[in-house]
């Protein structure tokens, strides 16, 4: 099946009434999450995640993707109207977006952002189709040694690129690996570290850990830092939503530049959407005719970064779908959704579950159209969500997290795990440890062990099997290259910082 | 102004490092005692946990040996935790959340959710003139909507509790 045939097949799946409803519900809930004050998209997606399990796998994943894109769209609304970025990728949007809102162009800016996000997301889907099917062709050559290189290499890369110091990522990652060893192991079925608790025999469920670390911990921070007097945004009238001809003209080149840049960032490991939005902002400052206005309310300052962050978010589906490696927290959440549904993401996904792969890709097109239709005419509704008091939505989301967590295995024990993970997440947030490596360790750990041991079984104990095949060697070389490039970049940044400090003295 | 207490971040991280080192030791000991090592051609269930324990010990030591302070340190020197009324509110919400799990199998999801919603809304509301009746109406409406949507419509299995025969 080539990309075009795949897309047509995907459209036939995504356009069924059930899947369309799932895409709509996801886009709607995602936008609401993105808009809700203080609740980031990762926390919001984590809280909604278990609810997707009651649907069939394709519809569940389509809904997840809708939540993901929707929260990216919605995150910009608070950035523009209140100067409160809904998520880290919208920080840049707040700079010029809020200035434009103060100039009375809030409605037009919201339209430029929504259309820019649509352009970035839609064009990036084309790239995802091409790259993923290319990678899938290599997939049939994968054996335990290649999978081991991919998963272990991915984990090593993740420990160095997730931000913060090495120790801040390594410690939570190892904790994730440890949690992954609890319960019955996959190769011989031996039970480990259960301490006589029958609930642990099946292992630590991913869902309570993810919901606790991201959702519950975030809600605890909200309880702690209540916004005592939340700003009330001005309402936006329908007639103000239409940008002027000049604004459209100025936005188009920025959208295209942002989309291209964002796609490249999405393919490499790291917090792609955030990095892409910052890089796009700098690119606009350097290349746009109105570069000097950026920072004081220029349309390019929101158009480029918004297209870039949505393009990067979409492109990050390539490593997620084709390699099964989550490089961002949201990607980790999507992988957990797949695993709970019994689907193993990775190189074999496209051949084993074409309906899911192509259905998800096609739903991204449909989801982007829905988001455009949802965001522009309904901006007034989203703005009114900002007025919901914390004392109403925090308890509501806590109950939602319990229902979602309990429903996965009908286990109260899992709800206690949710509480424990929430407390750990809160403490890790305070102590500046990274959360994403813990989840990635928990997801990849059992796979790493399985492939490691299976490879030794196959080779009758010959450890050279790990570096015998060209694919495994290529993966390890790529890992080394990423680590070396990261090391050089950090050294150069440190050197530049030291020079700047010296010259200021 | 929200009351908060400052704590030294390096000290807190070193405490976390010590805890991690202790965890690594306990985990390795348990793996060593209870799991099989196997052979090179047939590696046992202990191999991976022992490697993970070694990695945990290494990461714990790297946290313990971190150098803090100076312009190059990307981390702040302190972090804050709530104090006074804010701390009481946070702990009260956590306690209410824990009681909610304990009560759920007995009272059932809908009643336990309504009670938890009421308690947490009361604790989180800033308004000194908040009305318990209004909050109770919100709590009951949300709990019933969740019950209808998730349990009845989406067929999510939740504890029904001892009042099962009187509800719906």
XYZ file of C-alpha atoms in Angstrom:
673
model
C 0.000 0.000 0.000
C 1.558 3.308 -1.048
C 1.005 6.578 0.832
C -1.926 7.727 -1.323
C -3.691 4.358 -1.112
C -2.971 4.334 2.603
C -4.457 7.784 3.041
C -7.614 6.838 1.102
C -7.934 3.701 3.211
C -7.402 5.824 6.328
C -10.061 8.320 5.222
C -12.554 5.489 4.742
C -11.887 4.478 8.366
C -11.706 7.959 9.892
C -14.897 9.104 8.141
C -17.160 6.528 9.813
C -19.735 8.188 12.129
C -18.176 6.708 15.287
C -14.666 7.864 14.427
C -15.871 11.296 13.320
C -17.628 11.652 16.656
C -14.441 10.556 18.454
C -12.405 13.151 16.515
C -14.949 15.851 17.319
C -15.157 14.925 21.010
C -11.340 14.853 21.207
C -10.930 18.197 19.454
C -13.614 19.743 21.669
C -12.219 18.354 24.937
C -8.647 19.181 23.874
C -9.496 22.798 23.122
C -11.260 23.096 26.489
C -8.198 21.615 28.231
C -5.863 23.989 26.404
C -7.996 26.944 27.410
C -8.574 26.019 31.077
C -6.327 28.218 33.193
C -3.376 26.548 34.880
C -3.969 23.137 33.348
C -1.368 22.288 30.693
C -2.126 19.976 27.776
C -0.043 17.147 29.225
C -1.961 17.177 32.495
C -5.252 17.563 30.652
C -4.528 14.753 28.206
C -3.387 12.522 31.102
C -6.658 13.131 32.938
C -8.802 12.396 29.886
C -6.627 9.471 28.701
C -8.417 6.606 30.516
C -11.759 7.669 29.087
C -10.564 6.760 25.597
C -10.195 3.121 26.685
C -13.924 2.508 26.604
C -13.843 3.076 22.820
C -12.451 0.717 20.193
C -8.667 1.158 19.626
C -8.935 3.243 16.433
C -11.626 5.557 17.818
C -9.746 5.826 21.130
C -6.527 6.880 19.420
C -8.338 9.275 17.084
C -9.880 10.874 20.170
C -6.453 11.095 21.840
C -4.973 12.756 18.762
C -7.902 15.195 18.732
C -7.246 16.048 22.377
C -3.557 16.528 21.569
C -4.117 18.903 18.623
C -7.019 20.617 20.371
C -4.967 21.394 23.458
C -2.254 22.898 21.248
C -4.880 25.134 19.615
C -6.554 26.033 22.891
C -3.263 26.811 24.661
C -2.781 29.839 22.456
C -6.116 31.421 23.371
C -5.080 32.193 26.960
C -1.665 33.338 25.704
C -3.262 35.961 23.452
C -6.150 37.096 25.639
C -4.571 36.978 29.099
C -0.812 36.754 28.482
C -0.973 33.346 30.218
C 0.497 30.685 27.915
C -1.639 27.543 28.174
C 1.478 25.425 27.523
C 5.202 25.949 26.984
C 4.925 26.056 23.174
C 2.606 29.079 23.491
C 5.072 31.160 25.509
C 6.301 32.818 22.333
C 2.737 33.396 21.102
C 2.020 35.384 24.257
C 4.728 37.969 23.447
C 3.217 39.428 20.277
C -0.251 37.945 20.705
C -0.951 39.830 23.918
C 0.449 43.054 22.434
C -1.866 42.633 19.450
C -4.806 42.008 21.810
C -3.983 45.241 23.653
C -4.092 47.016 20.285
C -7.644 45.691 19.807
C -6.664 42.949 17.317
C -7.368 39.960 19.620
C -10.056 38.490 17.345
C -7.966 38.767 14.184
C -4.936 37.310 15.990
C -6.984 34.328 17.175
C -8.054 33.702 13.575
C -4.467 33.985 12.278
C -3.347 31.550 14.999
C -6.141 29.056 14.276
C -5.540 29.137 10.516
C -1.746 28.995 11.064
C -2.131 25.969 13.330
C -4.343 24.367 10.671
C -1.786 25.055 7.915
C 1.118 23.792 10.060
C -0.734 20.690 11.196
C -2.156 19.794 7.782
C 1.057 20.216 5.803
C 2.996 18.280 8.434
C 0.594 15.335 8.079
C 1.784 14.943 4.463
C 5.366 14.656 5.716
C 4.329 12.172 8.421
C 2.705 9.970 5.749
C 5.854 9.912 3.637
C 8.393 9.403 6.435
C 6.384 6.789 8.298
C 5.794 4.578 5.271
C 9.500 4.849 4.416
C 10.471 3.705 7.913
C 7.867 0.963 7.841
C 9.593 -0.597 4.803
C 12.705 -1.118 6.936
C 10.587 -2.573 9.730
C 10.391 -6.102 8.376
C 14.162 -6.412 8.841
C 13.891 -5.860 12.603
C 14.752 -8.691 15.004
C 15.422 -8.686 18.777
C 18.903 -7.116 18.408
C 17.557 -4.262 16.251
C 14.623 -3.693 18.570
C 17.017 -3.712 21.511
C 19.183 -1.062 19.803
C 16.083 1.023 19.066
C 14.551 0.871 22.554
C 17.766 1.031 24.605
C 19.229 3.674 22.276
C 15.994 5.664 22.484
C 16.127 5.550 26.267
C 19.746 6.727 26.311
C 18.951 9.612 23.962
C 15.904 10.516 26.033
C 18.043 10.783 29.170
C 20.180 13.452 27.521
C 17.661 15.538 25.654
C 14.744 15.857 28.047
C 16.105 19.102 29.515
C 17.791 19.768 32.862
C 20.903 18.010 34.119
C 21.824 14.387 33.387
C 21.031 13.357 36.966
C 17.606 15.062 36.771
C 16.622 12.716 33.946
C 18.602 9.599 34.874
C 17.151 9.117 38.357
C 13.473 9.240 37.326
C 14.214 7.148 34.244
C 15.776 4.410 36.381
C 12.813 4.587 38.734
C 10.593 4.008 35.686
C 12.737 1.012 34.668
C 12.429 -0.379 38.213
C 8.642 -0.035 38.213
C 8.628 -1.832 34.858
C 10.275 -4.908 36.402
C 7.470 -5.426 38.934
C 5.125 -8.351 38.223
C 5.346 -11.252 35.818
C 8.267 -10.831 33.402
C 7.684 -11.405 29.704
C 10.308 -14.050 28.807
C 9.923 -16.877 31.350
C 6.852 -15.706 33.283
C 8.708 -15.463 36.599
C 7.056 -13.134 39.158
C 9.245 -10.384 40.612
C 9.038 -7.765 43.392
C 5.370 -8.343 44.236
C 5.961 -8.659 48.026
C 2.980 -10.978 48.311
C 0.524 -8.462 46.866
C -1.637 -10.167 44.213
C -2.435 -6.738 42.672
C 1.222 -6.404 41.687
C 1.380 -9.726 39.815
C 0.181 -8.037 36.620
C 2.726 -5.267 37.101
C 2.336 -1.562 37.758
C -0.287 -0.231 35.388
C 0.900 2.617 33.204
C -2.326 4.608 33.459
C -2.341 5.480 37.186
C 1.355 6.348 36.999
C 0.861 8.679 34.017
C -2.369 10.245 35.320
C -0.814 10.661 38.767
C 2.516 12.088 37.625
C 1.079 14.564 35.179
C -2.585 15.111 35.969
C -2.821 14.720 39.722
C 0.534 16.402 40.469
C -0.482 19.381 38.308
C -3.791 19.648 40.153
C -1.902 19.636 43.480
C 0.160 22.568 42.254
C -3.075 24.333 41.326
C -4.535 23.689 44.777
C -1.353 25.155 46.238
C -1.151 28.208 43.964
C -4.756 29.206 43.662
C -5.334 32.163 41.395
C -7.103 34.254 43.983
C -8.377 36.874 41.556
C -8.250 35.529 38.042
C -8.120 38.074 35.254
C -11.339 38.344 33.337
C -10.730 38.444 29.588
C -12.655 40.791 27.364
C -15.199 39.043 25.165
C -14.400 38.872 21.447
C -17.148 39.805 18.982
C -17.646 37.798 15.770
C -17.008 40.828 13.533
C -13.577 41.311 15.166
C -12.449 37.828 14.128
C -11.740 38.768 10.517
C -8.120 39.796 9.844
C -7.416 42.601 7.363
C -6.049 41.897 3.894
C -2.575 43.082 5.029
C -2.643 40.770 8.035
C -3.461 37.757 5.821
C -0.681 38.752 3.407
C 1.872 39.102 6.171
C 0.888 35.816 7.815
C 1.178 33.487 4.781
C 5.009 33.439 4.396
C 5.396 33.098 8.178
C 3.054 30.093 8.208
C 5.053 28.356 5.477
C 8.433 29.063 7.089
C 7.085 27.959 10.478
C 5.601 24.758 9.048
C 8.866 23.707 7.394
C 10.968 24.526 10.440
C 8.496 22.858 12.809
C 8.455 19.651 10.782
C 12.252 19.343 10.990
C 12.153 19.897 14.745
C 9.397 17.302 15.130
C 11.572 14.576 13.613
C 14.414 14.937 16.076
C 14.152 13.916 19.717
C 13.429 16.649 22.232
C 10.639 19.019 23.268
C 9.941 19.660 19.583
C 6.908 21.970 19.741
C 8.479 24.359 22.243
C 11.871 24.473 20.516
C 10.209 24.921 17.114
C 8.129 27.878 18.300
C 11.191 29.640 19.729
C 13.283 28.891 16.611
C 10.476 30.138 14.362
C 10.212 33.355 16.371
C 13.929 33.994 15.839
C 13.625 33.085 12.167
C 10.763 35.566 11.739
C 12.779 38.257 13.465
C 15.692 37.586 11.108
C 13.860 37.103 7.804
C 10.558 38.966 7.939
C 10.196 42.412 6.362
C 8.570 43.512 9.599
C 11.166 41.848 11.840
C 11.799 45.043 13.788
C 8.129 45.157 14.895
C 8.281 41.645 16.353
C 8.079 41.852 20.120
C 5.768 44.848 20.098
C 2.775 43.237 18.397
C 3.529 41.925 14.894
C 1.359 39.292 13.224
C 4.480 37.376 12.066
C 5.406 36.869 15.731
C 2.326 34.697 16.246
C 1.773 33.250 12.746
C 5.228 31.617 12.382
C 5.567 30.119 15.899
C 1.987 28.785 15.921
C 2.403 27.043 12.548
C 5.794 25.752 13.754
C 4.564 24.304 17.042
C 1.617 22.522 15.416
C 3.782 21.226 12.596
C 6.350 19.949 15.120
C 3.644 18.350 17.258
C 2.302 16.526 14.191
C 5.775 15.530 12.962
C 6.565 14.037 16.379
C 4.083 11.324 15.351
C 6.834 9.905 13.080
C 9.111 8.584 15.879
C 5.979 7.697 17.851
C 4.207 5.664 15.170
C 7.150 4.350 13.179
C 9.651 3.649 15.949
C 7.427 3.338 19.006
C 9.651 5.713 20.949
C 8.051 8.625 22.770
C 10.281 11.693 22.878
C 7.705 14.005 24.428
C 5.373 13.544 27.407
C 2.307 13.660 25.139
C 3.849 11.023 22.872
C 4.399 8.899 25.994
C 0.711 9.306 26.833
C -0.303 8.245 23.330
C 1.912 5.175 23.579
C 0.338 4.288 26.910
C -3.085 4.545 25.264
C -1.936 2.166 22.512
C -0.439 -0.312 24.981
C -3.604 -0.401 27.089
C -5.579 -1.066 23.903
C -3.217 -3.987 23.200
C -1.378 -2.307 20.328
C 2.404 -2.268 20.207
C 3.550 0.908 18.447
C 6.731 0.621 16.436
C 8.043 -0.415 13.048
C 5.469 -3.189 12.655
C 2.437 -1.003 13.396
C 1.849 -0.055 9.760
C 1.754 -3.710 8.627
C 0.055 -5.227 11.679
C -2.522 -2.482 12.256
C -2.864 -0.479 9.028
C -6.371 0.593 10.071
C -4.947 2.312 13.159
C -1.926 3.824 11.431
C -3.760 5.220 8.410
C -6.945 5.945 10.347
C -4.935 8.109 12.747
C -3.123 9.913 9.917
C -6.373 10.576 8.051
C -8.099 11.691 11.234
C -5.409 14.338 11.644
C -6.683 15.998 8.441
C -10.282 15.734 9.600
C -9.351 16.848 13.119
C -7.587 19.941 11.807
C -10.680 20.968 9.817
C -12.863 20.386 12.884
C -10.539 22.447 15.060
C -10.666 25.298 12.606
C -14.464 25.168 12.653
C -14.526 24.828 16.439
C -12.004 27.509 17.284
C -12.910 30.493 15.172
C -16.703 30.735 15.469
C -16.743 29.461 19.051
C -14.028 31.670 20.458
C -16.591 33.313 22.778
C -17.421 29.927 24.310
C -13.740 29.171 24.928
C -13.199 32.576 26.476
C -16.086 31.944 28.874
C -14.333 28.746 30.054
C -11.639 30.969 31.529
C -14.237 32.175 34.002
C -14.813 28.729 35.567
C -13.543 28.977 39.162
C -10.818 26.596 40.326
C -12.947 25.264 43.168
C -15.287 23.767 40.557
C -12.962 22.297 37.967
C -10.209 20.894 40.245
C -12.566 18.518 42.158
C -14.324 17.632 38.898
C -11.014 16.639 37.270
C -9.943 14.703 40.382
C -13.123 12.605 40.203
C -12.588 12.149 36.468
C -9.041 10.890 37.093
C -10.333 8.338 39.629
C -13.098 7.054 37.332
C -10.627 6.765 34.445
C -7.951 5.024 36.488
C -10.315 2.607 38.210
C -12.033 1.652 34.973
C -8.868 0.261 33.324
C -8.495 -2.782 35.630
C -11.418 -2.299 38.045
C -8.868 -1.925 40.799
C -8.893 0.337 43.859
C -5.196 -0.536 44.205
C -4.570 1.384 40.951
C -6.279 4.419 42.463
C -3.823 4.284 45.374
C -1.010 4.048 42.812
C -2.470 7.201 41.225
C -2.281 9.001 44.560
C 1.286 7.805 45.211
C 2.385 8.763 41.685
C 0.779 12.175 42.175
C 2.767 12.784 45.359
C 5.984 11.624 43.637
C 5.216 13.857 40.644
C 4.584 16.837 42.936
C 7.877 16.215 44.789
C 9.813 15.705 41.526
C 8.363 18.950 40.156
C 9.503 20.802 43.253
C 12.976 19.205 43.196
C 13.461 19.825 39.456
C 13.553 16.173 38.386
C 12.124 15.408 34.937
C 8.862 13.460 34.760
C 8.895 12.306 31.126
C 11.932 9.968 31.549
C 10.085 8.092 34.324
C 7.169 7.349 32.012
C 9.467 6.464 29.104
C 11.489 4.154 31.391
C 8.292 2.412 32.466
C 7.137 2.024 28.849
C 10.421 0.956 27.283
C 11.928 -1.000 30.213
C 10.002 -4.263 29.740
C 10.654 -4.122 25.974
C 14.381 -3.523 26.447
C 14.641 -6.512 28.781
C 12.577 -8.730 26.477
C 14.632 -7.914 23.363
C 17.917 -8.119 25.282
C 17.167 -11.607 26.563
C 15.562 -12.875 23.360
C 18.640 -11.824 21.391
C 20.881 -13.815 23.737
C 18.567 -16.826 23.484
C 18.726 -16.630 19.680
C 22.501 -16.226 19.508
C 23.142 -18.973 22.084
C 24.774 -16.430 24.377
C 26.906 -14.628 21.766
C 26.847 -10.901 22.759
C 28.078 -9.819 19.293
C 24.518 -10.248 18.057
C 23.746 -6.729 19.333
C 26.122 -5.121 16.843
C 26.092 -7.612 13.975
C 23.329 -6.283 11.746
C 23.703 -3.058 9.720
C 20.424 -1.716 11.170
C 21.563 -2.192 14.773
C 24.931 -0.605 13.981
C 23.206 2.348 12.262
C 20.907 2.878 15.241
C 23.830 2.834 17.703
C 25.807 5.219 15.468
C 22.819 7.585 15.353
C 22.549 7.440 19.142
C 26.268 8.243 19.448
C 25.895 11.084 16.938
C 22.963 12.634 18.836
C 24.855 12.377 22.133
C 28.019 13.912 20.670
C 26.057 16.706 18.955
C 24.253 17.431 22.232
C 27.552 17.472 24.130
C 29.125 19.907 21.625
C 26.042 22.153 21.686
C 26.095 22.279 25.488
C 29.830 23.049 25.554
C 29.380 25.819 23.008
C 26.454 27.295 24.941
C 28.454 27.164 28.186
C 31.438 28.768 26.447
C 29.251 31.521 24.945
C 27.700 32.131 28.382
C 31.118 32.382 30.027
C 32.329 34.792 27.316
C 29.238 36.971 27.712
C 29.745 37.053 31.475
C 33.401 37.958 31.063
C 32.660 40.781 28.623
C 29.986 42.207 30.955
C 32.509 42.491 33.793
C 0.032 36.982 49.454
C 0.174 33.181 49.524
C 2.043 31.850 52.594
C 4.998 29.644 51.620
C 8.175 28.270 53.158
C 11.498 28.109 51.332
C 13.725 25.042 51.398
C 17.233 24.523 50.000
C 17.041 22.665 46.694
C 20.553 21.081 46.894
C 19.749 19.575 50.278
C 16.397 18.228 49.086
C 18.006 16.694 45.994
C 20.742 15.091 48.076
C 18.052 13.572 50.324
C 16.363 12.203 47.198
C 19.749 10.824 46.068
C 20.231 9.063 49.415
C 16.749 7.570 49.226
C 17.473 6.374 45.680
C 20.732 4.769 46.823
C 18.883 2.951 49.585
C 16.249 1.839 47.099
C 18.927 0.561 44.701
C 20.525 -1.500 47.491
C 17.240 -3.012 48.683
C 16.102 -3.755 45.141
C 19.426 -5.405 44.180
C 19.422 -7.462 47.382
C 15.899 -8.718 46.706
C 16.750 -9.560 43.083
C 19.922 -11.370 44.166
C 18.071 -13.394 46.804
C 14.893 -14.324 44.988
C 15.550 -14.421 41.234
C 17.489 -16.744 38.975
C 20.557 -15.555 37.058
C 20.464 -18.246 34.367
C 23.344 -18.699 31.902
C 24.766 -16.635 29.046
C 22.657 -18.475 26.477
C 19.629 -18.451 28.765
C 19.732 -15.281 30.892
C 17.502 -15.378 33.973
C 15.046 -12.913 35.474
C 17.664 -11.358 37.806
C 19.978 -9.972 35.104
C 17.969 -6.926 34.083
C 16.959 -5.880 37.631
C 20.605 -6.099 38.760
C 21.606 -3.850 35.815
C 18.784 -1.437 36.697
C 19.909 -1.400 40.351
C 23.451 -0.547 39.237
C 22.071 2.267 37.062
C 19.937 3.531 39.962
C 22.997 3.534 42.250
C 24.943 5.446 39.586
C 22.190 8.024 39.123
C 21.817 8.389 42.916
C 25.560 8.989 43.254
C 25.443 11.546 40.415
C 22.668 13.408 42.311
C 24.688 13.248 45.542
C 27.799 14.595 43.815
C 26.032 17.444 41.983
C 27.720 20.804 42.344
C 25.300 23.615 43.065
C 25.644 27.366 42.961
C 27.527 29.573 40.529
C 26.337 31.231 37.338
C 26.402 27.985 35.337
C 23.980 26.181 37.678
C 20.673 25.896 35.814
C 18.745 25.173 39.013
C 17.393 27.637 41.562
C 18.891 27.574 45.061
C 15.543 27.105 46.796
C 12.031 25.831 46.270
C 8.867 26.673 48.117
C 6.218 24.577 49.798
C 2.893 25.972 50.987
C 2.558 27.003 54.591
C -0.198 27.973 56.993
C -3.702 27.969 55.536
C -2.487 26.880 52.081
C -0.696 23.850 53.526
C -3.776 22.937 55.563
C -5.942 23.211 52.455
C -3.577 21.052 50.369
C -3.377 18.356 53.061
C -7.140 18.492 53.628
C -7.835 17.958 49.914
C -5.352 15.048 49.877
C -6.995 13.520 52.952
C -10.460 13.948 51.410
C -9.138 12.273 48.247
C -7.806 9.287 50.237
C -11.080 8.967 52.205
C -12.899 9.009 48.866
C -11.081 5.800 47.741
C -11.743 4.101 51.064
C -15.438 5.035 50.966
C -15.978 4.182 47.298
C -16.370 0.365 47.611
C -18.822 0.842 50.515
C -20.877 3.848 49.419
C -20.527 3.293 45.697
C -18.975 5.597 43.124
C -21.846 8.067 42.822
C -22.375 8.800 46.528
C -18.637 8.800 47.338
C -17.981 11.153 44.369
C -20.744 13.537 45.449
C -19.393 13.676 49.017
C -15.819 14.176 47.829
C -16.904 16.886 45.378
C -18.770 18.729 48.121
C -15.861 18.487 50.587
C -13.203 19.579 48.102
C -15.315 22.428 46.663
C -15.873 23.678 50.192
C -12.147 23.460 50.971
C -11.056 25.154 47.736
C -13.592 27.956 47.588
C -12.234 31.398 48.524
C -15.620 32.956 49.068
C -16.295 33.480 52.797
C -20.038 33.604 52.025
C -20.049 30.328 50.107
C -23.333 28.483 50.341
C -23.168 24.807 51.250
C -26.542 24.246 49.595
C -25.296 25.633 46.270
C -22.081 23.581 46.464
C -24.115 20.470 47.367
C -26.296 21.003 44.286
C -23.165 21.314 42.090
C -21.682 18.165 43.684
C -24.831 16.072 43.214
C -25.367 17.256 39.623
C -21.746 16.483 38.628
C -21.811 13.066 40.358
C -25.106 12.097 38.693
C -23.953 13.305 35.255
C -20.722 11.285 35.602
C -22.673 8.211 36.737
C -25.089 8.443 33.816
C -22.388 9.177 31.227
C -19.665 6.767 32.297
C -21.442 3.957 34.117
C -24.751 3.831 32.232
C -23.764 5.086 28.795
C -20.114 4.024 28.354
C -20.564 0.914 30.579
C -17.538 1.764 32.718
C -17.437 -0.635 35.696
C -17.415 1.335 38.960
C -18.154 0.155 42.525
C -21.911 0.265 43.134
C -21.739 0.037 46.948
C -24.299 -1.125 49.486
C -27.030 1.270 48.291
C -27.042 -0.256 44.823
C -30.698 -1.401 44.912
C -31.988 2.084 45.866
C -30.149 4.000 43.163
C -31.506 4.183 39.607
